CSV table of C-alpha atoms in Angstrom, one decimal:
chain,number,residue,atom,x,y,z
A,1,UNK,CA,-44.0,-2.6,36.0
A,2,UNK,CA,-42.5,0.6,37.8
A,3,UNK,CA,-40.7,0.1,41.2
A,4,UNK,CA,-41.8,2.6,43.5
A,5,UNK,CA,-38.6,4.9,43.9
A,6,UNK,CA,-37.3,3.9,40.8
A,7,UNK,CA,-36.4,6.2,37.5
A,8,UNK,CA,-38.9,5.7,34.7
A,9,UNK,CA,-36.4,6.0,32.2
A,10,UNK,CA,-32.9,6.4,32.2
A,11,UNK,CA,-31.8,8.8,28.8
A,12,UNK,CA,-28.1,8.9,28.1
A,13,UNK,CA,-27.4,12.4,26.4
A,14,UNK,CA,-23.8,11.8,25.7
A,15,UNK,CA,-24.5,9.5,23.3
A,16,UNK,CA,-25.4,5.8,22.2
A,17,UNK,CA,-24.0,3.1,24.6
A,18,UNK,CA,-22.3,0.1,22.7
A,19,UNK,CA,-24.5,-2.8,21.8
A,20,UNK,CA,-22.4,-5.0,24.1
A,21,UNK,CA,-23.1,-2.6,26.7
A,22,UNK,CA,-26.2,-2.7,26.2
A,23,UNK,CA,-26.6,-6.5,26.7
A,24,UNK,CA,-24.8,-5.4,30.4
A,25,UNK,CA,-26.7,-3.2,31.2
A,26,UNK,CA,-30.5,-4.5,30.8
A,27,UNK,CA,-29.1,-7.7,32.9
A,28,UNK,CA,-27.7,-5.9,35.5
A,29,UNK,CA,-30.7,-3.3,35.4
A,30,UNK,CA,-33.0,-6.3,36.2
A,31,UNK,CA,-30.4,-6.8,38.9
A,32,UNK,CA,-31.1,-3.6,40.5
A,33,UNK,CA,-35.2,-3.8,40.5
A,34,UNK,CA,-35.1,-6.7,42.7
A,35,UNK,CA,-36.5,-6.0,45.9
A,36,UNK,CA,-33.9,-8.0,47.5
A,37,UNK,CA,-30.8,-5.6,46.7
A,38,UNK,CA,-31.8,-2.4,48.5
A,39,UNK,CA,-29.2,-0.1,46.4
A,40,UNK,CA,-31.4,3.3,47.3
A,41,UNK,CA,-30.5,3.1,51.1
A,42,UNK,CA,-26.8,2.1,50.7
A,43,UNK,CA,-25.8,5.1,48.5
A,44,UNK,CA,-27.5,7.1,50.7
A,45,UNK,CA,-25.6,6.1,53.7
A,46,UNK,CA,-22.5,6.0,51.6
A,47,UNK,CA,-23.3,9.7,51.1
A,48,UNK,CA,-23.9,10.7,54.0
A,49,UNK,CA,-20.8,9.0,55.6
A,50,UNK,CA,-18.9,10.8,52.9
A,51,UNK,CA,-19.6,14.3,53.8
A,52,UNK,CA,-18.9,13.3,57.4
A,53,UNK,CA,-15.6,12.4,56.8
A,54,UNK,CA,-15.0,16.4,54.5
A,55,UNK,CA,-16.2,14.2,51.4
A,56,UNK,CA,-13.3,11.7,51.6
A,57,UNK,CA,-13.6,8.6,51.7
A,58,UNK,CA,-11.4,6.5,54.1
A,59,UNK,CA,-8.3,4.6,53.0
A,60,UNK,CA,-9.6,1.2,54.0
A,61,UNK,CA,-12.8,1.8,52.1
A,62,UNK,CA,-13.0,0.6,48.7
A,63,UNK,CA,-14.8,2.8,45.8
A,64,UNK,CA,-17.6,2.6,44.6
A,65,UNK,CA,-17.3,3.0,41.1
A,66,UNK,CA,-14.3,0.3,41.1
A,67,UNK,CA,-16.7,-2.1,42.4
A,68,UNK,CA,-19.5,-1.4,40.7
A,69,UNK,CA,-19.9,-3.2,37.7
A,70,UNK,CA,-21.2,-0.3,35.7
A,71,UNK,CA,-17.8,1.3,35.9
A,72,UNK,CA,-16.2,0.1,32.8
A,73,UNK,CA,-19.2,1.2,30.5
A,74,UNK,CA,-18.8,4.7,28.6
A,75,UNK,CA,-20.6,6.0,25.9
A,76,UNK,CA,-18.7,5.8,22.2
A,77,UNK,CA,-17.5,9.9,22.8
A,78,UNK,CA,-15.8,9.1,26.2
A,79,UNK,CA,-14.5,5.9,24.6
A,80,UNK,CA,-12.8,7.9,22.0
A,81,UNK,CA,-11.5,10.3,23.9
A,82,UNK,CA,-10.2,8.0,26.4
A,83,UNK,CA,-8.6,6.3,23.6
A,84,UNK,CA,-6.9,9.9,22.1
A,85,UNK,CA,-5.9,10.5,25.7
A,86,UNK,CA,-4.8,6.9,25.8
A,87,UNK,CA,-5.9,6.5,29.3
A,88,UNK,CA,-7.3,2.7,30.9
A,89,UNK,CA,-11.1,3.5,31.2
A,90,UNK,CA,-10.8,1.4,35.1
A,91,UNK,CA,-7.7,4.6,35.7
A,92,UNK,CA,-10.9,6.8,36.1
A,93,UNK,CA,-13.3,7.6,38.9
A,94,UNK,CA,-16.8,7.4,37.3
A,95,UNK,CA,-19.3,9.5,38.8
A,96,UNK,CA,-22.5,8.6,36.4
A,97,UNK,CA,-25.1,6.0,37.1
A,98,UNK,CA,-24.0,2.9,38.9
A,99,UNK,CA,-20.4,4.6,38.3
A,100,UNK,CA,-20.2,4.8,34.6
A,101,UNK,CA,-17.3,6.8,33.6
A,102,UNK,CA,-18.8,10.7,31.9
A,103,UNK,CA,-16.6,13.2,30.0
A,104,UNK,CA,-16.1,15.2,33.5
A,105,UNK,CA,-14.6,12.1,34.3
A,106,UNK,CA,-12.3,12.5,32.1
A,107,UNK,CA,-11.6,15.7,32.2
A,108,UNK,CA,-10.8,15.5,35.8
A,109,UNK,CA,-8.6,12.8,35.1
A,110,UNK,CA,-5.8,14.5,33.1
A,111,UNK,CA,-6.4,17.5,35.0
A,112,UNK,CA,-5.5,15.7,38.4
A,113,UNK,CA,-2.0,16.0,39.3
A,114,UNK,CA,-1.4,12.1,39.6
A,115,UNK,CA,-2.3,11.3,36.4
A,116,UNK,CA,-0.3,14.6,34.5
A,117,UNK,CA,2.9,12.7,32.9
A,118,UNK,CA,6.3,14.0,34.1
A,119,UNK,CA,8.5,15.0,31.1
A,120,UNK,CA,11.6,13.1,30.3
A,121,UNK,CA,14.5,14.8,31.5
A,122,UNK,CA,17.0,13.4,29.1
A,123,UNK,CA,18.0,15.7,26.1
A,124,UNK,CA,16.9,15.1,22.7
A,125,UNK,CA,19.2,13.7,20.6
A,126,UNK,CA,19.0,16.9,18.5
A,127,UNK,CA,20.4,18.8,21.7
A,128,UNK,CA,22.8,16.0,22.8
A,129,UNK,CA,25.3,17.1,20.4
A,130,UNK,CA,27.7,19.6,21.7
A,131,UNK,CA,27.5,22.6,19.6
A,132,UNK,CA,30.4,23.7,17.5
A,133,UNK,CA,31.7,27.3,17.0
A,134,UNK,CA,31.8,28.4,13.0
A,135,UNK,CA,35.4,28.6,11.9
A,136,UNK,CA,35.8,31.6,9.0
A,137,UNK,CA,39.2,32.0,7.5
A,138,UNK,CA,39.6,35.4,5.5
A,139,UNK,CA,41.5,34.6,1.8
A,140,UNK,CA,42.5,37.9,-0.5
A,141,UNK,CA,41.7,37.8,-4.2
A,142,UNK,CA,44.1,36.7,-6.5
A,143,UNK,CA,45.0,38.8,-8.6
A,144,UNK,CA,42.6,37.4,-11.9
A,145,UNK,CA,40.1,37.4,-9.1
A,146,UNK,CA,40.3,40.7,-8.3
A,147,UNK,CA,40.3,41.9,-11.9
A,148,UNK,CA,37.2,39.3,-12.5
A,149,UNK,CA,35.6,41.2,-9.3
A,150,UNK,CA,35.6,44.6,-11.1
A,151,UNK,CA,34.9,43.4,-14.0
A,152,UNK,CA,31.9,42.0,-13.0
A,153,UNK,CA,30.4,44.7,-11.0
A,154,UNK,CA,30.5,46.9,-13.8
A,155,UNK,CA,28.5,44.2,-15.4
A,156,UNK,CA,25.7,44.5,-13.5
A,157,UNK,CA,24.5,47.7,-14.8
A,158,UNK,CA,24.4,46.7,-17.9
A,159,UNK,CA,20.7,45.3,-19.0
A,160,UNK,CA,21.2,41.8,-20.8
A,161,UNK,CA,18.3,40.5,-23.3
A,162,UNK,CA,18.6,36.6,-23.4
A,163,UNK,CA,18.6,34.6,-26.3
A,164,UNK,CA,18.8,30.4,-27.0
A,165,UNK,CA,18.2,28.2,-29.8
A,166,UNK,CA,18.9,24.8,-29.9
A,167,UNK,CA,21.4,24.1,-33.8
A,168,UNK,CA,21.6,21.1,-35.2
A,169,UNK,CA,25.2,20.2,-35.5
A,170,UNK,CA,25.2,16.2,-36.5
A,171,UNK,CA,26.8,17.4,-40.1
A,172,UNK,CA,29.4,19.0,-38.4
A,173,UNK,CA,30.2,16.2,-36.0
A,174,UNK,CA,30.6,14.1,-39.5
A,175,UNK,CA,32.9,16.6,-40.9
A,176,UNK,CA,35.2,17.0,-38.3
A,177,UNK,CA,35.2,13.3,-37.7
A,178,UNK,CA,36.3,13.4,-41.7
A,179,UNK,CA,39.0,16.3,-41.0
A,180,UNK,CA,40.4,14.7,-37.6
A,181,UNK,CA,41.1,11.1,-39.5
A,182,UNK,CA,42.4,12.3,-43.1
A,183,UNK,CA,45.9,11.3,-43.5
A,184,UNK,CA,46.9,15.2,-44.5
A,185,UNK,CA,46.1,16.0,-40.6
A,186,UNK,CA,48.1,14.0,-38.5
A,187,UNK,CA,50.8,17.1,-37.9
A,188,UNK,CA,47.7,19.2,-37.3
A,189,UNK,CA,45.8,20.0,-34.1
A,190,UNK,CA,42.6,18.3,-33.3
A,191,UNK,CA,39.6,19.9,-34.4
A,192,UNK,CA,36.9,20.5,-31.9
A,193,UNK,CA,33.5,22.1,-32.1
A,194,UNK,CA,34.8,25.3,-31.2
A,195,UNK,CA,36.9,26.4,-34.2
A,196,UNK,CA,34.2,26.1,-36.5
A,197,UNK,CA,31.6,27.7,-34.2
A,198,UNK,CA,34.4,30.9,-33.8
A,199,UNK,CA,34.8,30.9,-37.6
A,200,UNK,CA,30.9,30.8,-38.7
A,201,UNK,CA,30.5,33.6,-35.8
A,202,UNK,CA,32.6,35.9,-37.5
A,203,UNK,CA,31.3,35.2,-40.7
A,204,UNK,CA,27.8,36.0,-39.0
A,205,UNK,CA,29.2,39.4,-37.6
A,206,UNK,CA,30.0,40.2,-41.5
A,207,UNK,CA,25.9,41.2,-41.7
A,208,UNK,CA,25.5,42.1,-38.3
A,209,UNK,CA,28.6,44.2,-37.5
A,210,UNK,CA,26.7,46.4,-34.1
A,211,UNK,CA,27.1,43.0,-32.2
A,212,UNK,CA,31.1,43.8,-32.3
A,213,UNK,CA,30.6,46.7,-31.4
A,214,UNK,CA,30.9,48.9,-28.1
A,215,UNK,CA,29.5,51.7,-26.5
A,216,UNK,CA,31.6,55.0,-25.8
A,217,UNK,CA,30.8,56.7,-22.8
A,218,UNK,CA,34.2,58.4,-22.5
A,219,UNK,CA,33.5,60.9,-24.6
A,220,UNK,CA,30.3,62.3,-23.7
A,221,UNK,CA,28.2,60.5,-20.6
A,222,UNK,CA,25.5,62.5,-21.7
A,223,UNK,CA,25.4,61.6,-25.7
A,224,UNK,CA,27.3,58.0,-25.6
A,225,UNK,CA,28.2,56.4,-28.9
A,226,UNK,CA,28.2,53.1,-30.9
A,227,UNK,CA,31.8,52.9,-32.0
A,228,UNK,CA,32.1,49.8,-34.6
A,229,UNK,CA,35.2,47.7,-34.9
A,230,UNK,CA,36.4,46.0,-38.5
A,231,UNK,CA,38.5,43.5,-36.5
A,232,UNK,CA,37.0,40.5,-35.2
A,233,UNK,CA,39.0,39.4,-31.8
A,234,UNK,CA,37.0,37.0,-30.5
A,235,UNK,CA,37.5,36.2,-26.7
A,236,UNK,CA,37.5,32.2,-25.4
A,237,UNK,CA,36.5,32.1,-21.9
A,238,UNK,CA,38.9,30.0,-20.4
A,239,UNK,CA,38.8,28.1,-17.1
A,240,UNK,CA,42.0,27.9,-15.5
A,241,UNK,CA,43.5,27.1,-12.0
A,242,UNK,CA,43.9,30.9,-10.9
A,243,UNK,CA,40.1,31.7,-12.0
A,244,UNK,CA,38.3,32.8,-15.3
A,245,UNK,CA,40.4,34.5,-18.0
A,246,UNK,CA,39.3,35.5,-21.3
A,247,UNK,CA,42.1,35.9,-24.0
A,248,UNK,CA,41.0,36.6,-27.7
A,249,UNK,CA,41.9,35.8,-31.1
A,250,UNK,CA,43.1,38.5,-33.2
A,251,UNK,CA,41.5,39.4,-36.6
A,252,UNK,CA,39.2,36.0,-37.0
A,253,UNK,CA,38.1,37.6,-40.1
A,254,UNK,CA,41.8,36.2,-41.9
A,255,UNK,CA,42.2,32.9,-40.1
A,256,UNK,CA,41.3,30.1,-41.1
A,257,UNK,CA,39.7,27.0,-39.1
A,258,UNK,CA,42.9,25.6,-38.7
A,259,UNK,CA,44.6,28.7,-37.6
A,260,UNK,CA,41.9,29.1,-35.3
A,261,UNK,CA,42.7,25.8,-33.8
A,262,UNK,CA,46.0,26.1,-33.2
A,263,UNK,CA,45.7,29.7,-32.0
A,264,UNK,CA,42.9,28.4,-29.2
A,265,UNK,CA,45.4,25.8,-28.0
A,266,UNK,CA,48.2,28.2,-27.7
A,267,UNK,CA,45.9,30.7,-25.7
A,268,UNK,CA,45.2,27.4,-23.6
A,269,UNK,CA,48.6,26.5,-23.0
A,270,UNK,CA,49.9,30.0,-22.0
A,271,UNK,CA,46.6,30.7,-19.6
A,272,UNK,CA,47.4,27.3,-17.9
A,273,UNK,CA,51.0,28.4,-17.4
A,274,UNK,CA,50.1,32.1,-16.0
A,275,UNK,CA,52.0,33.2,-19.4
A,276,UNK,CA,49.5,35.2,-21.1
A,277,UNK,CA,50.6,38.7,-22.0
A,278,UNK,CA,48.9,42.0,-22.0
A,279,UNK,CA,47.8,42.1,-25.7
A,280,UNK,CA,46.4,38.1,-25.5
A,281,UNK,CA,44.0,39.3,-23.0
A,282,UNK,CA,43.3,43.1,-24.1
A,283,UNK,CA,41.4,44.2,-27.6
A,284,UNK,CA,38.3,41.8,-27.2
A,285,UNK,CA,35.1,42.9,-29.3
A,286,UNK,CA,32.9,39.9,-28.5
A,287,UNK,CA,33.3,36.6,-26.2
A,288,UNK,CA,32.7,33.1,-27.3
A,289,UNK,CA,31.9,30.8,-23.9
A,290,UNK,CA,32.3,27.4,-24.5
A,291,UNK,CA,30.8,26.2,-21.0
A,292,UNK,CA,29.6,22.8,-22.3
A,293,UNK,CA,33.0,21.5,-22.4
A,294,UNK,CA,32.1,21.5,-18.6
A,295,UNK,CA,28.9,20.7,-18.5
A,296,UNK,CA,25.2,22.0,-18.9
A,297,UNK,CA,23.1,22.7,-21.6
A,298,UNK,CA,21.9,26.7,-21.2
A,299,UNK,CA,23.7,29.1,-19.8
A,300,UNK,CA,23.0,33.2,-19.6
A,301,UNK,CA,26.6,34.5,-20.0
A,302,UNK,CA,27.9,37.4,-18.6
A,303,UNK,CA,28.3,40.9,-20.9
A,304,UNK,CA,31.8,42.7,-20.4
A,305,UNK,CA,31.6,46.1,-20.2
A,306,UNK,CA,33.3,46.8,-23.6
A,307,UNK,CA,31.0,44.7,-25.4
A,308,UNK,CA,27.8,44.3,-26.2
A,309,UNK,CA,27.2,40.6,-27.1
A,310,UNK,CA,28.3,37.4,-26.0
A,311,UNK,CA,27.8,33.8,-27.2
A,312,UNK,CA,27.8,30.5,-24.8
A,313,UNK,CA,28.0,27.1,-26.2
A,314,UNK,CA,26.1,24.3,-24.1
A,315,UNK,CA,27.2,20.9,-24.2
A,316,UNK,CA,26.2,18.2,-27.4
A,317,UNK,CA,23.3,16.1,-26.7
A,318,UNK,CA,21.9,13.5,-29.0
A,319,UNK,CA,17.8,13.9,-29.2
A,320,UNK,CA,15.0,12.7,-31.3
A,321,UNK,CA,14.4,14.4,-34.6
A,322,UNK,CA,11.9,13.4,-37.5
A,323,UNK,CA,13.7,13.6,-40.9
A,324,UNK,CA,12.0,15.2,-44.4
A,325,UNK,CA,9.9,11.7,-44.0
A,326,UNK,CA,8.6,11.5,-41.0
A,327,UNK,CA,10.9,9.2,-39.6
A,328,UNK,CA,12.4,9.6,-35.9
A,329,UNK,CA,15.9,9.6,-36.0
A,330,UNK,CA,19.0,10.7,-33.9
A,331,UNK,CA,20.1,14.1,-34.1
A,332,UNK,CA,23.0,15.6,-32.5
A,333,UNK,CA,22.3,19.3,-30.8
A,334,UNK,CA,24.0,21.5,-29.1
A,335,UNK,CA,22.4,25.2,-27.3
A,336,UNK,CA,23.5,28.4,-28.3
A,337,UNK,CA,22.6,31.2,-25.2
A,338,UNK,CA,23.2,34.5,-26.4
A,339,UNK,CA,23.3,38.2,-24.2
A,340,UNK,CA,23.4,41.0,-25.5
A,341,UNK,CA,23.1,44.7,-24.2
A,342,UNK,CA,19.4,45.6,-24.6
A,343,UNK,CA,20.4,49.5,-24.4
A,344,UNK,CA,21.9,49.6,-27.9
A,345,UNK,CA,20.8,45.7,-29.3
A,346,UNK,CA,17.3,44.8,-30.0
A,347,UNK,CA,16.0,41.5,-29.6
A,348,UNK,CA,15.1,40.8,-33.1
A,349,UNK,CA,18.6,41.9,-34.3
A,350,UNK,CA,20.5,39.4,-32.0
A,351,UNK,CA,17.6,36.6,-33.0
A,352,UNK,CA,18.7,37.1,-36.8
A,353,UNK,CA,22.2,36.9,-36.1
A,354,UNK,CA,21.9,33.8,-34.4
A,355,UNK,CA,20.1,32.4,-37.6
A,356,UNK,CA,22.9,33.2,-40.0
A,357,UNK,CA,24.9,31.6,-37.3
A,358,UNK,CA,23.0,28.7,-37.1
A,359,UNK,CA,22.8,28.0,-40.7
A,360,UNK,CA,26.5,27.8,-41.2
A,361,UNK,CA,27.0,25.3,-38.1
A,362,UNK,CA,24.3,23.1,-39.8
A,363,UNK,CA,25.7,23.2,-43.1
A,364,UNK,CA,28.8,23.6,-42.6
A,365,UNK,CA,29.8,23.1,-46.1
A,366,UNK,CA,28.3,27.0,-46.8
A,367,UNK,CA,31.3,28.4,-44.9
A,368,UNK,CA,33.9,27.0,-47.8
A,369,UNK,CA,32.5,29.8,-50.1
A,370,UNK,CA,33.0,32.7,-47.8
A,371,UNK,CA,36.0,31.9,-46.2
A,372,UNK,CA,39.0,34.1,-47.4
């Protein structure tokens, strides 16, 4: 039955009130339309008293929306932004009906200067540290250095075509297992992969003779040249304590495996010493870098300016392989990275080179017949 002075209906448009809330508010509703609580009157002289006083209300007088026991219901939006805000709903003045708390409320809230947080005024731990001025010592090149510095830089105008394969090398390992244990080779130098790698690549340059080559520019910078060399001095990039140094073995062509050996661990001895001379490190046609004695499986070596192909020799890996059967077995690989200069050496030119060179590391036994 409608109370005379009394809303019809009262239509919350900022959303659904909780069903808890609900359960509050119809008992406290039937609260309100007894004709023993005269709310209507009471507001109004709260009102009125309000704007007497410049619409503040006196210190001694307690508010109305703490008291009221409306003021802790809020509709599921000003609930969840109360909750992002992480503000106490009872913190907040309500202004709605019977003092529930609106989203002006709220608003007004964090806006008011009581309720704005004061920053922290101690320093991030970031921050805390005291800063500390960058130390920079200046060091001259060595001499290698220095040479390796020029050397480079002329590099870099050269345009390298990349090349890899992975080669099969697990008959090689057996045979220089075989070689490094016969009783004949106990006054002879251990052999390693790289003496037989240096060998077959020489054999290789026999049919491909423009990789140990270079390019004349001396001459004529307008009509350069392709001057081919009959000698094969093949240059070991050596790491050493002063820097990178790359000595070369004379005339490969005559040697054989074993004289390659020894000639590698001379060249290794003298460049640890700071002994090489002039003509170890002079009169390279091509460069063998045997970076997996290191580490690392590809590598995309360096051209020197007067030559135009270079080999680098990753480091041995054992990897599945399937055999003429099907079967999986072990296989031990190594990767051979190849650059050469792509203004005088086509791709398909250094890609049959590395075959011929791969076939005589895999069967190494094909090398007996062509050694001299």
């Amino acid at each position: 039955m409608a109370q005379v002075g009394k809303p019809l209906c009262d239509i919350d448009v900022l959303g659904e009130i909780d069903p808890g809330d609900e359960t509050l508010l119809g008992t406290t509703s039937e609260q309100a339309g007894s004709p023993t609580t005269p709310q209507q009157p009471q507001k109004a002289a709260e009102q009125q008293q309000s704007q007497q006083n410049g619409g503040i209300n006196p210190p001694n007088a307690p508010k109305a929306a703490s008291n009221s026991k409306h003021s802790s219901l809020a509709t599921p939006a000003v609930r969840g932004l109360l909750k992002d805000l992480n503000i106490n709903i009872s913190d907040v003045t309500g202004t709605g009906k019977d003092g529930r708390v609106l989203k002006e409320d709220v608003k007004n809230h964090t806006a008011s200067p009581a309720s704005t947080s004061i920053p922290s005024s101690s320093p991030s731990p970031a921050l805390s540290h005291s800063r500390t001025t960058q130390a920079e010592t200046t060091l001259p090149l060595t001499p290698i250095q220095f040479q390796m510095f020029k050397t480079m830089t002329r590099s870099l105008s050269i345009p390298h075509f990349l090349y890899t394969d992975e080669v099969n090398v697990t008959a090689l390992s057996s045979l220089r297992y075989q070689l490094n244990t016969y009783p004949s080779q106990i006054d002879q130098p251990k052999l390693s992969y790289l003496p037989f790698i240096v060998k077959a690549l020489s054999l290789a340059l026999d049919t491909f003779p423009i990789l140990n080559a270079r390019i004349d520019t001396d001459t004529d910078s307008s009509h350069p040249h392709l001057v081919l060399r009959s000698a094969h001095n093949i240059g070991i990039a050596m790491d050493t304590p002063q820097g990178l140094i790359v000595p070369n073995i004379k005339n490969v062509k005559t040697l054989s495996i074993l004289s390659i050996a020894s000639e590698i661990n001379r060249l290794q001895s003298l460049a640890l010493a700071s002994k090489l001379t002039p003509t170890d490190l002079t009169g390279g046609t091509i460069t063998v870098s045997n970076i997996g004695s290191i580490g690392g499986t590809y590598v995309a070596p360096i051209l020197l300016s007067t030559e135009v192909a270079i080999l680098g020799v990753g480091k041995k890996k054992i990897v599945p392989a399937f055999d003429e059967e099907g079967n999986v077995v072990k296989r031990q690989a190594m990767n051979f990275s190849w650059s050469a200069d792509h203004r005088v050496v086509d791709g398909a030119t250094v890609a049959r080179c590395a075959e011929v060179l791969r076939g005589f590391v895999e069967q190494p036994e094909t090398m007996a017949v062509r050694l001299r």
